[in-house]
């Protein structure tokens, strides 16, 4: 929190999802992104696990309407950008406090949080809307580290412990994230 706040692009909204597979949350993200663009908003989508066939079900429907970044493409486009944003992002990423914090995370979160933090620093969203539990945690932590002013964590129809992807770190990570005023948790059901 003591890192200086980076510049953001006013009005830029980034929707972040784990995949664009044939699911209900993914369909809702597709419709939300298209609706935001149609209303004149500066919206982009980042997909953490796209590029793997079944996880790309909605990708072709999204591409004509909104820029979509995948983890694979992201690294390449960030390196190619090498402008002042890249320099500022790298400067922040070199801060030893950031690395000290990331080393306290479970090993499986460390790399995705680092990459997502760098993406947020480069793309400079004013709002990040995250979809589903694993993405909420990765993107929520990255958003705080990157100084994103508004983070929306979107849960789904059931609590994470009902699913195969549940990890023991999820409840304490949600508790940590919800301590910050820039973080809001929304859900589409009381059970969730």
PDB file of C-alpha atoms in Angstrom:
ATOM      1  CA  UNK A   1       0.000   0.000   0.000  1.00  0.00           C
ATOM      2  CA  UNK A   2       2.938   2.310   0.492  1.00  0.00           C
ATOM      3  CA  UNK A   3       3.926   2.103  -3.180  1.00  0.00           C
ATOM      4  CA  UNK A   4       3.051   5.284  -5.094  1.00  0.00           C
ATOM      5  CA  UNK A   5      -0.184   5.056  -7.055  1.00  0.00           C
ATOM      6  CA  UNK A   6       0.502   4.559 -10.774  1.00  0.00           C
ATOM      7  CA  UNK A   7      -1.321   6.468 -13.459  1.00  0.00           C
ATOM      8  CA  UNK A   8      -4.488   4.864 -14.796  1.00  0.00           C
ATOM      9  CA  UNK A   9      -6.465   5.463 -17.965  1.00  0.00           C
ATOM     10  CA  UNK A  10      -9.654   7.179 -16.747  1.00  0.00           C
ATOM     11  CA  UNK A  11     -12.681   5.097 -17.661  1.00  0.00           C
ATOM     12  CA  UNK A  12     -10.706   2.030 -18.786  1.00  0.00           C
ATOM     13  CA  UNK A  13     -12.479  -1.148 -17.661  1.00  0.00           C
ATOM     14  CA  UNK A  14     -10.765  -4.520 -17.803  1.00  0.00           C
ATOM     15  CA  UNK A  15     -12.738  -7.726 -17.428  1.00  0.00           C
ATOM     16  CA  UNK A  16     -10.595 -10.686 -16.370  1.00  0.00           C
ATOM     17  CA  UNK A  17     -11.594 -14.335 -16.612  1.00  0.00           C
ATOM     18  CA  UNK A  18      -9.915 -17.696 -16.221  1.00  0.00           C
ATOM     19  CA  UNK A  19     -11.300 -18.931 -19.530  1.00  0.00           C
ATOM     20  CA  UNK A  20     -13.840 -18.247 -22.237  1.00  0.00           C
ATOM     21  CA  UNK A  21     -15.177 -21.813 -22.222  1.00  0.00           C
ATOM     22  CA  UNK A  22     -18.828 -22.732 -22.777  1.00  0.00           C
ATOM     23  CA  UNK A  23     -20.072 -21.730 -19.319  1.00  0.00           C
ATOM     24  CA  UNK A  24     -22.630 -19.358 -17.875  1.00  0.00           C
ATOM     25  CA  UNK A  25     -20.148 -16.955 -16.273  1.00  0.00           C
ATOM     26  CA  UNK A  26     -18.187 -16.800 -19.523  1.00  0.00           C
ATOM     27  CA  UNK A  27     -21.384 -16.006 -21.447  1.00  0.00           C
ATOM     28  CA  UNK A  28     -22.195 -13.262 -18.913  1.00  0.00           C
ATOM     29  CA  UNK A  29     -18.686 -11.819 -19.349  1.00  0.00           C
ATOM     30  CA  UNK A  30     -19.125 -11.857 -23.146  1.00  0.00           C
ATOM     31  CA  UNK A  31     -22.428  -9.972 -22.910  1.00  0.00           C
ATOM     32  CA  UNK A  32     -21.052  -7.528 -20.330  1.00  0.00           C
ATOM     33  CA  UNK A  33     -17.983  -6.713 -22.428  1.00  0.00           C
ATOM     34  CA  UNK A  34     -19.994  -6.221 -25.612  1.00  0.00           C
ATOM     35  CA  UNK A  35     -22.559  -4.118 -23.732  1.00  0.00           C
ATOM     36  CA  UNK A  36     -19.849  -1.888 -22.238  1.00  0.00           C
ATOM     37  CA  UNK A  37     -18.312  -1.252 -25.665  1.00  0.00           C
ATOM     38  CA  UNK A  38     -21.715  -0.545 -27.230  1.00  0.00           C
ATOM     39  CA  UNK A  39     -22.338   2.031 -24.482  1.00  0.00           C
ATOM     40  CA  UNK A  40     -19.068   3.763 -25.421  1.00  0.00           C
ATOM     41  CA  UNK A  41     -16.833   2.476 -22.625  1.00  0.00           C
ATOM     42  CA  UNK A  42     -13.132   1.687 -23.032  1.00  0.00           C
ATOM     43  CA  UNK A  43     -13.278  -2.034 -22.226  1.00  0.00           C
ATOM     44  CA  UNK A  44     -10.764  -4.839 -22.649  1.00  0.00           C
ATOM     45  CA  UNK A  45     -10.748  -8.507 -21.657  1.00  0.00           C
ATOM     46  CA  UNK A  46      -7.892 -10.544 -20.256  1.00  0.00           C
ATOM     47  CA  UNK A  47      -8.151 -14.340 -20.280  1.00  0.00           C
ATOM     48  CA  UNK A  48      -5.716 -16.212 -18.044  1.00  0.00           C
ATOM     49  CA  UNK A  49      -6.095 -19.658 -19.639  1.00  0.00           C
ATOM     50  CA  UNK A  50      -7.243 -19.047 -23.216  1.00  0.00           C
ATOM     51  CA  UNK A  51      -5.435 -20.569 -26.139  1.00  0.00           C
ATOM     52  CA  UNK A  52      -6.418 -24.148 -25.330  1.00  0.00           C
ATOM     53  CA  UNK A  53      -9.342 -25.164 -27.573  1.00  0.00           C
ATOM     54  CA  UNK A  54     -12.285 -25.809 -25.236  1.00  0.00           C
ATOM     55  CA  UNK A  55     -11.308 -22.827 -23.083  1.00  0.00           C
ATOM     56  CA  UNK A  56     -11.798 -20.511 -26.105  1.00  0.00           C
ATOM     57  CA  UNK A  57     -15.477 -21.209 -26.849  1.00  0.00           C
ATOM     58  CA  UNK A  58     -16.529 -17.518 -26.726  1.00  0.00           C
ATOM     59  CA  UNK A  59     -13.241 -16.039 -27.953  1.00  0.00           C
ATOM     60  CA  UNK A  60     -14.287 -15.635 -31.609  1.00  0.00           C
ATOM     61  CA  UNK A  61     -17.549 -13.938 -30.574  1.00  0.00           C
ATOM     62  CA  UNK A  62     -15.659 -11.494 -28.360  1.00  0.00           C
ATOM     63  CA  UNK A  63     -12.774 -10.531 -30.683  1.00  0.00           C
ATOM     64  CA  UNK A  64     -14.793  -8.363 -33.130  1.00  0.00           C
ATOM     65  CA  UNK A  65     -16.084  -6.191 -30.277  1.00  0.00           C
ATOM     66  CA  UNK A  66     -13.331  -5.810 -27.688  1.00  0.00           C
ATOM     67  CA  UNK A  67      -9.567  -6.307 -27.411  1.00  0.00           C
ATOM     68  CA  UNK A  68      -8.781  -9.641 -25.751  1.00  0.00           C
ATOM     69  CA  UNK A  69      -5.428 -10.361 -24.127  1.00  0.00           C
ATOM     70  CA  UNK A  70      -4.355 -13.893 -23.316  1.00  0.00           C
ATOM     71  CA  UNK A  71      -1.425 -14.718 -21.046  1.00  0.00           C
ATOM     72  CA  UNK A  72       0.554 -15.981 -24.055  1.00  0.00           C
ATOM     73  CA  UNK A  73      -0.031 -12.862 -26.153  1.00  0.00           C
ATOM     74  CA  UNK A  74       0.334 -10.558 -23.190  1.00  0.00           C
ATOM     75  CA  UNK A  75       4.025 -11.146 -22.585  1.00  0.00           C
ATOM     76  CA  UNK A  76       4.817 -10.564 -26.245  1.00  0.00           C
ATOM     77  CA  UNK A  77       2.782  -7.360 -26.501  1.00  0.00           C
ATOM     78  CA  UNK A  78       4.206  -6.009 -23.239  1.00  0.00           C
ATOM     79  CA  UNK A  79       7.777  -6.553 -24.386  1.00  0.00           C
ATOM     80  CA  UNK A  80       7.054  -4.992 -27.775  1.00  0.00           C
ATOM     81  CA  UNK A  81       5.468  -1.934 -26.147  1.00  0.00           C
ATOM     82  CA  UNK A  82       8.707  -0.888 -24.417  1.00  0.00           C
ATOM     83  CA  UNK A  83       7.640   2.700 -23.953  1.00  0.00           C
ATOM     84  CA  UNK A  84       7.349   4.902 -20.868  1.00  0.00           C
ATOM     85  CA  UNK A  85       4.568   2.681 -19.503  1.00  0.00           C
ATOM     86  CA  UNK A  86       6.860  -0.325 -19.760  1.00  0.00           C
ATOM     87  CA  UNK A  87       9.665   1.494 -17.942  1.00  0.00           C
ATOM     88  CA  UNK A  88       7.319   2.666 -15.166  1.00  0.00           C
ATOM     89  CA  UNK A  89       5.847  -0.828 -14.827  1.00  0.00           C
ATOM     90  CA  UNK A  90       9.283  -2.438 -14.621  1.00  0.00           C
ATOM     91  CA  UNK A  91      10.369   0.109 -12.034  1.00  0.00           C
ATOM     92  CA  UNK A  92       7.407  -0.818  -9.844  1.00  0.00           C
ATOM     93  CA  UNK A  93       7.956  -4.541 -10.441  1.00  0.00           C
ATOM     94  CA  UNK A  94      11.546  -4.169  -9.186  1.00  0.00           C
ATOM     95  CA  UNK A  95      10.400  -2.917  -5.783  1.00  0.00           C
ATOM     96  CA  UNK A  96      11.676  -5.440  -3.193  1.00  0.00           C
ATOM     97  CA  UNK A  97       8.487  -5.030  -1.119  1.00  0.00           C
ATOM     98  CA  UNK A  98       6.437  -6.374  -4.025  1.00  0.00           C
ATOM     99  CA  UNK A  99       8.676  -9.440  -4.341  1.00  0.00           C
ATOM    100  CA  UNK A 100       8.707  -9.925  -0.591  1.00  0.00           C
ATOM    101  CA  UNK A 101       4.899 -10.055  -0.581  1.00  0.00           C
ATOM    102  CA  UNK A 102       4.667 -12.351  -3.606  1.00  0.00           C
ATOM    103  CA  UNK A 103       7.056 -14.828  -1.964  1.00  0.00           C
ATOM    104  CA  UNK A 104       4.538 -15.208   0.895  1.00  0.00           C
ATOM    105  CA  UNK A 105       1.859 -16.478  -1.524  1.00  0.00           C
ATOM    106  CA  UNK A 106       1.259 -20.152  -2.287  1.00  0.00           C
ATOM    107  CA  UNK A 107       3.674 -21.237  -5.027  1.00  0.00           C
ATOM    108  CA  UNK A 108       0.884 -21.814  -7.565  1.00  0.00           C
ATOM    109  CA  UNK A 109      -0.173 -18.146  -7.260  1.00  0.00           C
ATOM    110  CA  UNK A 110       3.207 -16.455  -7.444  1.00  0.00           C
ATOM    111  CA  UNK A 111       3.779 -16.434 -11.210  1.00  0.00           C
ATOM    112  CA  UNK A 112       0.173 -15.639 -12.231  1.00  0.00           C
ATOM    113  CA  UNK A 113       0.059 -12.761  -9.721  1.00  0.00           C
ATOM    114  CA  UNK A 114       3.369 -11.375 -11.046  1.00  0.00           C
ATOM    115  CA  UNK A 115       2.259 -11.566 -14.695  1.00  0.00           C
ATOM    116  CA  UNK A 116      -1.173 -10.099 -13.944  1.00  0.00           C
ATOM    117  CA  UNK A 117       0.374  -7.277 -11.903  1.00  0.00           C
ATOM    118  CA  UNK A 118       2.636  -6.383 -14.830  1.00  0.00           C
ATOM    119  CA  UNK A 119      -0.352  -6.513 -17.213  1.00  0.00           C
ATOM    120  CA  UNK A 120      -2.371  -4.145 -15.023  1.00  0.00           C
ATOM    121  CA  UNK A 121       0.601  -1.776 -14.748  1.00  0.00           C
ATOM    122  CA  UNK A 122       0.981  -1.729 -18.532  1.00  0.00           C
ATOM    123  CA  UNK A 123      -2.687  -1.509 -19.491  1.00  0.00           C
ATOM    124  CA  UNK A 124      -3.554   0.854 -16.606  1.00  0.00           C
ATOM    125  CA  UNK A 125      -7.241   0.064 -16.039  1.00  0.00           C
ATOM    126  CA  UNK A 126      -9.257   2.272 -13.683  1.00  0.00           C
ATOM    127  CA  UNK A 127     -11.619  -0.633 -12.955  1.00  0.00           C
ATOM    128  CA  UNK A 128     -10.868  -4.360 -12.994  1.00  0.00           C
ATOM    129  CA  UNK A 129     -13.880  -6.693 -12.939  1.00  0.00           C
ATOM    130  CA  UNK A 130     -12.786 -10.235 -12.080  1.00  0.00           C
ATOM    131  CA  UNK A 131     -14.883 -13.323 -12.743  1.00  0.00           C
ATOM    132  CA  UNK A 132     -14.873 -16.491 -10.582  1.00  0.00           C
ATOM    133  CA  UNK A 133     -12.844 -17.584  -7.584  1.00  0.00           C
ATOM    134  CA  UNK A 134      -9.319 -18.362  -8.775  1.00  0.00           C
ATOM    135  CA  UNK A 135      -9.335 -15.300 -11.021  1.00  0.00           C
ATOM    136  CA  UNK A 136     -10.732 -13.163  -8.194  1.00  0.00           C
ATOM    137  CA  UNK A 137      -7.783 -14.057  -6.000  1.00  0.00           C
ATOM    138  CA  UNK A 138      -5.052 -13.775  -8.639  1.00  0.00           C
ATOM    139  CA  UNK A 139      -6.464 -10.582 -10.113  1.00  0.00           C
ATOM    140  CA  UNK A 140      -7.434  -9.107  -6.762  1.00  0.00           C
ATOM    141  CA  UNK A 141      -3.912  -9.459  -5.382  1.00  0.00           C
ATOM    142  CA  UNK A 142      -2.400  -8.205  -8.645  1.00  0.00           C
ATOM    143  CA  UNK A 143      -4.794  -5.278  -8.724  1.00  0.00           C
ATOM    144  CA  UNK A 144      -3.794  -4.195  -5.223  1.00  0.00           C
ATOM    145  CA  UNK A 145      -0.104  -4.535  -6.083  1.00  0.00           C
ATOM    146  CA  UNK A 146      -0.605  -2.550  -9.294  1.00  0.00           C
ATOM    147  CA  UNK A 147      -2.598   0.172  -7.561  1.00  0.00           C
ATOM    148  CA  UNK A 148      -5.828  -0.357  -9.520  1.00  0.00           C
ATOM    149  CA  UNK A 149      -8.320   2.053  -7.906  1.00  0.00           C
ATOM    150  CA  UNK A 150     -11.428  -0.181  -8.201  1.00  0.00           C
ATOM    151  CA  UNK A 151     -11.553  -3.989  -8.046  1.00  0.00           C
ATOM    152  CA  UNK A 152     -14.772  -5.981  -8.418  1.00  0.00           C
ATOM    153  CA  UNK A 153     -14.649  -9.662  -7.448  1.00  0.00           C
ATOM    154  CA  UNK A 154     -17.573 -11.584  -8.956  1.00  0.00           C
ATOM    155  CA  UNK A 155     -18.600 -14.833  -7.305  1.00  0.00           C
ATOM    156  CA  UNK A 156     -21.002 -17.276  -8.872  1.00  0.00           C
ATOM    157  CA  UNK A 157     -23.935 -19.518  -7.973  1.00  0.00           C
ATOM    158  CA  UNK A 158     -22.180 -21.480  -5.196  1.00  0.00           C
ATOM    159  CA  UNK A 159     -19.352 -20.960  -2.734  1.00  0.00           C
ATOM    160  CA  UNK A 160     -15.924 -22.179  -3.920  1.00  0.00           C
ATOM    161  CA  UNK A 161     -15.759 -25.129  -1.522  1.00  0.00           C
ATOM    162  CA  UNK A 162     -18.440 -26.860  -3.642  1.00  0.00           C
ATOM    163  CA  UNK A 163     -16.117 -27.110  -6.656  1.00  0.00           C
ATOM    164  CA  UNK A 164     -13.149 -29.288  -7.647  1.00  0.00           C
ATOM    165  CA  UNK A 165     -10.876 -26.266  -7.998  1.00  0.00           C
ATOM    166  CA  UNK A 166     -11.269 -25.250  -4.334  1.00  0.00           C
ATOM    167  CA  UNK A 167      -8.000 -24.481  -2.546  1.00  0.00           C
ATOM    168  CA  UNK A 168      -7.532 -24.000   1.202  1.00  0.00           C
ATOM    169  CA  UNK A 169      -5.991 -20.580   0.617  1.00  0.00           C
ATOM    170  CA  UNK A 170      -9.223 -19.192  -0.891  1.00  0.00           C
ATOM    171  CA  UNK A 171     -11.062 -18.160   2.323  1.00  0.00           C
ATOM    172  CA  UNK A 172      -8.082 -16.321   3.891  1.00  0.00           C
ATOM    173  CA  UNK A 173      -7.244 -14.665   0.543  1.00  0.00           C
ATOM    174  CA  UNK A 174     -10.833 -13.450   0.163  1.00  0.00           C
ATOM    175  CA  UNK A 175     -10.710 -12.139   3.745  1.00  0.00           C
ATOM    176  CA  UNK A 176      -7.461 -10.315   2.998  1.00  0.00           C
ATOM    177  CA  UNK A 177      -8.785  -8.775  -0.227  1.00  0.00           C
ATOM    178  CA  UNK A 178     -12.015  -7.609   1.402  1.00  0.00           C
ATOM    179  CA  UNK A 179     -10.062  -5.577   3.968  1.00  0.00           C
ATOM    180  CA  UNK A 180      -9.255  -3.034   1.247  1.00  0.00           C
ATOM    181  CA  UNK A 181     -11.765  -0.281   0.410  1.00  0.00           C
ATOM    182  CA  UNK A 182     -11.032  -0.512  -3.326  1.00  0.00           C
ATOM    183  CA  UNK A 183     -12.311  -4.125  -3.369  1.00  0.00           C
ATOM    184  CA  UNK A 184     -15.988  -5.049  -3.740  1.00  0.00           C
ATOM    185  CA  UNK A 185     -17.347  -8.600  -3.783  1.00  0.00           C
ATOM    186  CA  UNK A 186     -20.533  -9.205  -5.751  1.00  0.00           C
ATOM    187  CA  UNK A 187     -22.431 -12.426  -6.354  1.00  0.00           C
ATOM    188  CA  UNK A 188     -25.301 -13.663  -8.442  1.00  0.00           C
ATOM    189  CA  UNK A 189     -26.873 -15.709  -5.607  1.00  0.00           C
ATOM    190  CA  UNK A 190     -27.196 -15.768  -1.820  1.00  0.00           C
ATOM    191  CA  UNK A 191     -25.780 -19.319  -1.736  1.00  0.00           C
ATOM    192  CA  UNK A 192     -22.677 -18.144  -3.586  1.00  0.00           C
TER     193      UNK A 192
END
